[in-house]
CSV table of C-alpha atoms in Angstrom, one decimal:
chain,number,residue,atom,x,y,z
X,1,UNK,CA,5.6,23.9,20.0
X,2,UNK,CA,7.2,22.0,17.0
X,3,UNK,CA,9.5,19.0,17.8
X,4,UNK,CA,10.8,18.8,14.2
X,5,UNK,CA,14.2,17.0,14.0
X,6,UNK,CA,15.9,16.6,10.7
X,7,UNK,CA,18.9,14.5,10.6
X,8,UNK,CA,21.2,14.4,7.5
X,9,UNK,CA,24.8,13.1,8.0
X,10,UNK,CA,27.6,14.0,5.9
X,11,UNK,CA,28.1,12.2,2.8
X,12,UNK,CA,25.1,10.2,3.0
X,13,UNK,CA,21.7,9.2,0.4
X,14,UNK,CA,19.5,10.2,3.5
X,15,UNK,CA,17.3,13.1,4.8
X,16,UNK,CA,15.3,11.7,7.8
X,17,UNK,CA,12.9,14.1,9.9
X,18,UNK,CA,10.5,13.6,12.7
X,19,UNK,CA,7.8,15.4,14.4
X,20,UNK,CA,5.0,14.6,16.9
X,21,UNK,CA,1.2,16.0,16.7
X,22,UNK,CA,-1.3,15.7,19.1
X,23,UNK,CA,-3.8,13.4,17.4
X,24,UNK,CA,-4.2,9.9,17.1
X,25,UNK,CA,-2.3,8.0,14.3
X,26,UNK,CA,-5.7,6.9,12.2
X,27,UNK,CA,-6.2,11.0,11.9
X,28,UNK,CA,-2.3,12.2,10.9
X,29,UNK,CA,-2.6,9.1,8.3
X,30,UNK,CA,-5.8,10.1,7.1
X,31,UNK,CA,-4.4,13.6,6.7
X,32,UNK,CA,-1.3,12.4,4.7
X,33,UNK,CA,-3.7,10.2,2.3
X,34,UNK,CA,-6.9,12.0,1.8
X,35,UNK,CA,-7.0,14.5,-0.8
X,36,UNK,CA,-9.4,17.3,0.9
X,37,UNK,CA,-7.2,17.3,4.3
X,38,UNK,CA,-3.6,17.3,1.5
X,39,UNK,CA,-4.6,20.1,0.2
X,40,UNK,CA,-5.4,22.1,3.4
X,41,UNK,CA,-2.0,21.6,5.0
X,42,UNK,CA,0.6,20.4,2.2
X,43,UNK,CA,3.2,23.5,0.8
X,44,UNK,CA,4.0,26.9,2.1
X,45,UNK,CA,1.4,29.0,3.5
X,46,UNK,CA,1.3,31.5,0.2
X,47,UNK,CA,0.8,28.8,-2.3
X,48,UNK,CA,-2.0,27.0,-3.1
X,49,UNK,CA,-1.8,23.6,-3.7
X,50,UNK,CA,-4.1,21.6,-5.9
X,51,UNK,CA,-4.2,17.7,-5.6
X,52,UNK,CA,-4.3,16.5,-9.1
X,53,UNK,CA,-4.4,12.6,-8.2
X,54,UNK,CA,-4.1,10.8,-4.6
X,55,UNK,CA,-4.3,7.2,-4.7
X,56,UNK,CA,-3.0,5.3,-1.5
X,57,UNK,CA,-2.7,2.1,-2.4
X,58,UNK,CA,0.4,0.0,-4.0
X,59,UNK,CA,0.9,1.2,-7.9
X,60,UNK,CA,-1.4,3.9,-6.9
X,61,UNK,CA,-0.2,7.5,-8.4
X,62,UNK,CA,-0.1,11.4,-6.5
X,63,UNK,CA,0.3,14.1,-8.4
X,64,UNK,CA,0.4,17.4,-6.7
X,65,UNK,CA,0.8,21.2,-7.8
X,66,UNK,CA,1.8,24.1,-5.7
X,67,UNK,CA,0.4,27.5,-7.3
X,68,UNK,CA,2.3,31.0,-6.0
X,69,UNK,CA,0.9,34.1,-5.3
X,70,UNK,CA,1.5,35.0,-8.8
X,71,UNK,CA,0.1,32.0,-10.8
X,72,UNK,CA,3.5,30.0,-11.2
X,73,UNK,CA,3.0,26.3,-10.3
X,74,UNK,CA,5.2,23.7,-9.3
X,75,UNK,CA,4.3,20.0,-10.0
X,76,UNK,CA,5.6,17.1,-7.7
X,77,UNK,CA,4.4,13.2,-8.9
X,78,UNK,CA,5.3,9.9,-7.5
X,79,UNK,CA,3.9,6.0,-7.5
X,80,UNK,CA,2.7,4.4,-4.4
X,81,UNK,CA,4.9,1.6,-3.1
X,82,UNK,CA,2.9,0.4,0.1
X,83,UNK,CA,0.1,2.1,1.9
X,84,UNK,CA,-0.7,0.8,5.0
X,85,UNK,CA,-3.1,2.6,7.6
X,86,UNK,CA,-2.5,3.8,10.0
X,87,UNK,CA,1.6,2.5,9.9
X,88,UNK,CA,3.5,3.2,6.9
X,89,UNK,CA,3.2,5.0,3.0
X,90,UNK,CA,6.7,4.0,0.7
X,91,UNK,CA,6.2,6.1,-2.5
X,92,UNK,CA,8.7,7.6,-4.7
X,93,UNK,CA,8.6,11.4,-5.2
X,94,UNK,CA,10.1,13.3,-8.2
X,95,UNK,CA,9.8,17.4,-8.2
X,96,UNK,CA,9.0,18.3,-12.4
X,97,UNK,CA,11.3,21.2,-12.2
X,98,UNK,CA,14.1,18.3,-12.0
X,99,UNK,CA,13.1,15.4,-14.2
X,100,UNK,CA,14.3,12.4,-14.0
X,101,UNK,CA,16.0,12.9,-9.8
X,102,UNK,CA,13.4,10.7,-7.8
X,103,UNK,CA,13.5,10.0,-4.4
X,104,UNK,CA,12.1,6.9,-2.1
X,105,UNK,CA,10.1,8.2,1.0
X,106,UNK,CA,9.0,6.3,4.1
X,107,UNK,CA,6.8,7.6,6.5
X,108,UNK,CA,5.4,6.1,9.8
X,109,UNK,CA,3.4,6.6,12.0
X,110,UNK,CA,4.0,5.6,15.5
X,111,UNK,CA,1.2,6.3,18.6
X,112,UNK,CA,3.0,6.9,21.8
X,113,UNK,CA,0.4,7.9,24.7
X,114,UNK,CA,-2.2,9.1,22.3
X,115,UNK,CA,0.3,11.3,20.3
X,116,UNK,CA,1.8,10.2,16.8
X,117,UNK,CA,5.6,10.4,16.3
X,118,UNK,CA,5.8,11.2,12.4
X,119,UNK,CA,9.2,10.0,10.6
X,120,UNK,CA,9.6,10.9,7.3
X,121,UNK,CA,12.6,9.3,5.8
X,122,UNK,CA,13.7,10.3,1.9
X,123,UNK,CA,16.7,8.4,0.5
X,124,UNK,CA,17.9,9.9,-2.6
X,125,UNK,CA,19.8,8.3,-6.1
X,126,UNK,CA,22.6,10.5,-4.9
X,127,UNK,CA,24.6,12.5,-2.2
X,128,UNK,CA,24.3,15.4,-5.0
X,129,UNK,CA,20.6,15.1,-5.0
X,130,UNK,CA,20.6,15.1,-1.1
X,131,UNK,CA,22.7,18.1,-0.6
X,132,UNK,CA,20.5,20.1,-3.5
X,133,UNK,CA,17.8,19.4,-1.5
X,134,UNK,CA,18.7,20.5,1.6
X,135,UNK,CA,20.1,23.7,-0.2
X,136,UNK,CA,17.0,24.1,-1.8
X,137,UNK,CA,15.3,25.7,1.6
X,138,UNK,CA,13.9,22.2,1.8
X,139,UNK,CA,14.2,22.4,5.8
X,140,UNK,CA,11.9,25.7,6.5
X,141,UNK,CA,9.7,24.5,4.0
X,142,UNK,CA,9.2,21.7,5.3
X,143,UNK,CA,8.9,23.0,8.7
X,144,UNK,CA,6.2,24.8,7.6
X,145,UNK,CA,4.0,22.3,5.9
X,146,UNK,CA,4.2,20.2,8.8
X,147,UNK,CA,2.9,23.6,11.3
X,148,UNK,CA,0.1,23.5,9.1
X,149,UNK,CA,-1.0,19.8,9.3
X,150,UNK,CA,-0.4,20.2,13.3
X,151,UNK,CA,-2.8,23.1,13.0
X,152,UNK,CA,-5.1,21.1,10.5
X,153,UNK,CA,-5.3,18.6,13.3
X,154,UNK,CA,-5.6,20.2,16.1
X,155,UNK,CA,-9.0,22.3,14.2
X,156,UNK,CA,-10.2,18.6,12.8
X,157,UNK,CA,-9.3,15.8,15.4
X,158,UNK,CA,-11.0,17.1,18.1
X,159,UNK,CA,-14.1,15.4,19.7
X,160,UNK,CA,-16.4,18.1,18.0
X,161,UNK,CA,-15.3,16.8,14.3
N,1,UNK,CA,34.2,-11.6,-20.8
N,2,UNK,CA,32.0,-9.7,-18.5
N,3,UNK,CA,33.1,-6.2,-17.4
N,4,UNK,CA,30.7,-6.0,-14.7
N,5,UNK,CA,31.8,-3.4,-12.0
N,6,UNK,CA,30.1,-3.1,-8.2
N,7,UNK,CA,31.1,0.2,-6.3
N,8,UNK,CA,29.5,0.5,-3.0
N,9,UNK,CA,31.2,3.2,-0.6
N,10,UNK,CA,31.5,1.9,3.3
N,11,UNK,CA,28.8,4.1,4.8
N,12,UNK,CA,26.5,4.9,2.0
N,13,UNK,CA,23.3,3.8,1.1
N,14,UNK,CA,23.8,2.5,-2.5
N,15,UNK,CA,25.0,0.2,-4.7
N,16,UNK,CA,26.3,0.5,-8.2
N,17,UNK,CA,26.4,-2.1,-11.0
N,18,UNK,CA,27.6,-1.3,-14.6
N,19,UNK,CA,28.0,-4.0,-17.4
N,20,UNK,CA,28.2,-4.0,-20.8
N,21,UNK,CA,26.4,-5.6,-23.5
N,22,UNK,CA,26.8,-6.3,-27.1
N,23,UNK,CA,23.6,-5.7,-28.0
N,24,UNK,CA,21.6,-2.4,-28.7
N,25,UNK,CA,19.9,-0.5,-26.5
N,26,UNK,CA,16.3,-1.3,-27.6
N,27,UNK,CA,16.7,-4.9,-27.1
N,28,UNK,CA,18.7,-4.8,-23.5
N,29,UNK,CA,15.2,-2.5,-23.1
N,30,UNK,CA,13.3,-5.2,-24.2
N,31,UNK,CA,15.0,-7.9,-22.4
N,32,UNK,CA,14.2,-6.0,-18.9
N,33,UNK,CA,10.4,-5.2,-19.7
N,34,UNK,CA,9.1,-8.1,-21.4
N,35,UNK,CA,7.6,-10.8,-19.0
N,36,UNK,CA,9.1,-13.6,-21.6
N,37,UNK,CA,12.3,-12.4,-22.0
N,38,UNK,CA,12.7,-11.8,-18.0
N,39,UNK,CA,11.9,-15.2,-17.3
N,40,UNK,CA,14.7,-16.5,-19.6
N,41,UNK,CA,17.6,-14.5,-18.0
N,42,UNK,CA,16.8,-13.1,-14.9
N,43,UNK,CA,18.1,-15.2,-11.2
N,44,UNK,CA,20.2,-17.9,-10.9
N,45,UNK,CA,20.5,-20.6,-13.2
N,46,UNK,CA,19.8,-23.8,-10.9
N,47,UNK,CA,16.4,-21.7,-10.5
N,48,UNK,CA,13.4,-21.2,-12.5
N,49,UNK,CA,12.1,-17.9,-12.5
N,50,UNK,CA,7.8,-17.3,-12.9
N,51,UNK,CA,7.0,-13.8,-14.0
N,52,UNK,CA,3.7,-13.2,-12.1
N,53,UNK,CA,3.6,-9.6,-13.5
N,54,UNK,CA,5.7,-7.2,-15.1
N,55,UNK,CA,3.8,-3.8,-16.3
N,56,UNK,CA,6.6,-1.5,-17.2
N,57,UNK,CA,5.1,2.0,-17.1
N,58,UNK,CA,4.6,4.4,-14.4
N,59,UNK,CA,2.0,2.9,-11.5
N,60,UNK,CA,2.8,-0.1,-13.1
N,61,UNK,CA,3.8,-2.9,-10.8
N,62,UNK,CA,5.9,-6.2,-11.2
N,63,UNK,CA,6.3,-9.2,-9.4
N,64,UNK,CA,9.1,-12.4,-10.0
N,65,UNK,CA,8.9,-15.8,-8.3
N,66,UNK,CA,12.3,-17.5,-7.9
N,67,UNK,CA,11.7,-21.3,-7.4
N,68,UNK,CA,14.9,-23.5,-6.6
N,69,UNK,CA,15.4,-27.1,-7.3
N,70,UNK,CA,13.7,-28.5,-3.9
N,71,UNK,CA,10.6,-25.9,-5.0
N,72,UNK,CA,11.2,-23.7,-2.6
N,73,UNK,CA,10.1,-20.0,-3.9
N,74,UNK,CA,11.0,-16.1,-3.2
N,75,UNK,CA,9.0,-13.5,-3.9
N,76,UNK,CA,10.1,-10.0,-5.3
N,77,UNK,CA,8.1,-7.0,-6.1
N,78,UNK,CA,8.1,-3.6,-6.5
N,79,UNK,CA,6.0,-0.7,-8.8
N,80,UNK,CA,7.5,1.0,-11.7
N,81,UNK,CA,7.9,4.9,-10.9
N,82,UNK,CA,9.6,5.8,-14.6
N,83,UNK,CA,9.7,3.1,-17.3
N,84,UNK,CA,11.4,5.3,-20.7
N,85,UNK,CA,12.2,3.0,-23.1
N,86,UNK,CA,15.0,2.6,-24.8
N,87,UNK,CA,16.4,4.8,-22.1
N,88,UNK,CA,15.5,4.2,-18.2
N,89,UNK,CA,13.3,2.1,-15.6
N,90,UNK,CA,12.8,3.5,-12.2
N,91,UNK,CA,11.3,0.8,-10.0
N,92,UNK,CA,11.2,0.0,-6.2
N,93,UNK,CA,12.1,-3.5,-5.1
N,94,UNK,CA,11.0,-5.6,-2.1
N,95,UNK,CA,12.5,-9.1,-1.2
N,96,UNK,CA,8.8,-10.6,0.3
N,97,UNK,CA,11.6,-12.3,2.9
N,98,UNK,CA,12.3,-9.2,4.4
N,99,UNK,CA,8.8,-7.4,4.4
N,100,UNK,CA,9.1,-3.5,4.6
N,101,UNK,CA,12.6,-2.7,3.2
N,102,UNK,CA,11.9,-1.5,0.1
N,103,UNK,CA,14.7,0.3,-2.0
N,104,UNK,CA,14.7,2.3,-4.9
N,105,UNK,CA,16.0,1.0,-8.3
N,106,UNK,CA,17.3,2.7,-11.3
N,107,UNK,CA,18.2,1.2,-14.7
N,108,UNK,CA,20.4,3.3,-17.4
N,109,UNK,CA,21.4,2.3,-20.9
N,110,UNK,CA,23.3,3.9,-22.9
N,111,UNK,CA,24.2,3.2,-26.3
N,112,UNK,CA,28.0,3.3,-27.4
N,113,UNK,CA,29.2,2.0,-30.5
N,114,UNK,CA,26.5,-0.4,-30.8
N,115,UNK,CA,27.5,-2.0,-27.3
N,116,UNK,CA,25.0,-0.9,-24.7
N,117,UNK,CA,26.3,0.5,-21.1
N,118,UNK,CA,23.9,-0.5,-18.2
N,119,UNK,CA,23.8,1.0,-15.0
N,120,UNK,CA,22.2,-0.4,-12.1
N,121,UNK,CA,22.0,2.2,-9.1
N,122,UNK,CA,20.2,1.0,-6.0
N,123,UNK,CA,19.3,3.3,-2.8
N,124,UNK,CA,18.3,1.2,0.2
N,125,UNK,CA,16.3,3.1,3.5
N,126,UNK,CA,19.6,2.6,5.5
N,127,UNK,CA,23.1,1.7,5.4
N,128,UNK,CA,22.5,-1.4,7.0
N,129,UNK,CA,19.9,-2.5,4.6
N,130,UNK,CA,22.8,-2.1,2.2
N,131,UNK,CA,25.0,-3.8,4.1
N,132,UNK,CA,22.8,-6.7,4.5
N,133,UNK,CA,22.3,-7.2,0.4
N,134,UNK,CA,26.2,-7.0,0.2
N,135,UNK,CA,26.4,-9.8,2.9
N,136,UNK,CA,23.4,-12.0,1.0
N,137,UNK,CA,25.8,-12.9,-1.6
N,138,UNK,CA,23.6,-10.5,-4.0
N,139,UNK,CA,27.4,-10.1,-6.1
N,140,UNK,CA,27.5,-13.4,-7.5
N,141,UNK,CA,24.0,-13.4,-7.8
N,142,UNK,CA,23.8,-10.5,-9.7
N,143,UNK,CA,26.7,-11.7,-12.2
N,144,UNK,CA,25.1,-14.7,-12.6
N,145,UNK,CA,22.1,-13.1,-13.6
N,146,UNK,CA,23.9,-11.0,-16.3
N,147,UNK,CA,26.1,-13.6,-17.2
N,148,UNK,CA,22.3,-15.2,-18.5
N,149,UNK,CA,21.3,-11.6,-20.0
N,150,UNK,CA,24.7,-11.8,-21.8
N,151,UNK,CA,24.2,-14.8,-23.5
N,152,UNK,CA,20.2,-14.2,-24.2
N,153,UNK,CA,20.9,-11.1,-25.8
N,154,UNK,CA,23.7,-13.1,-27.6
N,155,UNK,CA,21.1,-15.6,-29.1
N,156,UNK,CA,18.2,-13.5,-29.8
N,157,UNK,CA,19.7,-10.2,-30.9
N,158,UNK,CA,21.4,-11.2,-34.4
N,159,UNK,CA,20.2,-10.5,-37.0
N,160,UNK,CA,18.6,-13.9,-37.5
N,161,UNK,CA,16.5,-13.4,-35.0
């Protein structure tokens, strides 16, 4: 069962959600960092997506691309601010279908009795840019993505891995 | 006479700057990117400020040491998400005094008869992170600083230069 939240207040720069997965935190960072486990769980269900570059570490780059059913691709690109396992990533995020609108994302990683409590907080250059994205579907989507790392975990962070 | 203007709306997460320059754009570029310049113009004026490094391209990173009269230092640094010259920087900024908030920087300059317009939009991770740089004093400081640009861009950008 999903414990997604996403909280975005009215007339605000911020989209903040939170989820918990049964695994450890070392594992659901792992997951977020290494390309092989990113490209198992990252993006809707239908697409494919292809991890062009994934380097977590400060001024480290990630470029990923999410390829439909029917060969269109979306690219999404951002710079490593801080990468700290198992706690904390700070990177910037721009989607390539709207250059030039980028967005700051934190995300930690907190263990409470052997589970890890995911926030993902996005603050955006303006309340425009926020509202687009949560017009955009942005909320199923990412719904989605994050039922597929739980899954992703709950196949790989077992004691048989 | 400056015409520097601060918006910051109670309950948001950014901050606004816009001031202009007479100057064009390419050298109000340059004065931003290039490590000797910076050191010239950018903090207060009691302080001396040591560029440790300033790589202005994406994945880039920079870092600027503030040392006051008694020699006491503040570090800053941040890595460079967009750096377009003569048009835009986007950079993320961290005050090494207050590890871990991190906010999101972007630099626009646009060219109008021959005067350059720049605008200086930060996006914090929360309100109260924006709050707080209010309550630092980061107004005057900020003036100051382009009061310094101002009169840099005054001596090096004629055309004796």
């Amino acid at each position: 069962m999903s414990d997604m939240k996403v909280v975005a207040d009215p007339g605000t720069h911020d989209i903040r959600i939170t989820r918990s997965f049964d695994a450890p935190r070392e594992l659901v960072y792992r997951a977020y960092t290494d390309p092989d486990a990113v490209r198992q769980w990252w993006g809707l269900r239908e697409s494919e997506t292809i991890v062009d570059r994934l380097e977590a570490r400060p001024g480290g780059s990630w470029r990923f691309v999410e390829r439909d059913k029917e060969g269109n691709e979306d690219g999404f690109h951002g710079v490593f601010h801080d990468a700290v396992a198992p706690e904390r990533i700070v990177s910037t995020f721009e989607f390539e279908g709207m250059p030039g609108h980028v967005l700051l994302e934190t995300i930690t990683f907190e263990e409470q009795d052997g589970r890890t409590l995911m926030t993902d907080l996005s603050v955006f250059q303006s309340i425009a840019d926020r509202d687009g994205m949560l017009q955009s579907g942005m909320e199923s989507g990412a719904a989605e993505s994050l039922d597929r790392l739980d899954e992703f975990l709950a196949k790989g962070a077992g004691p048989g891995r």
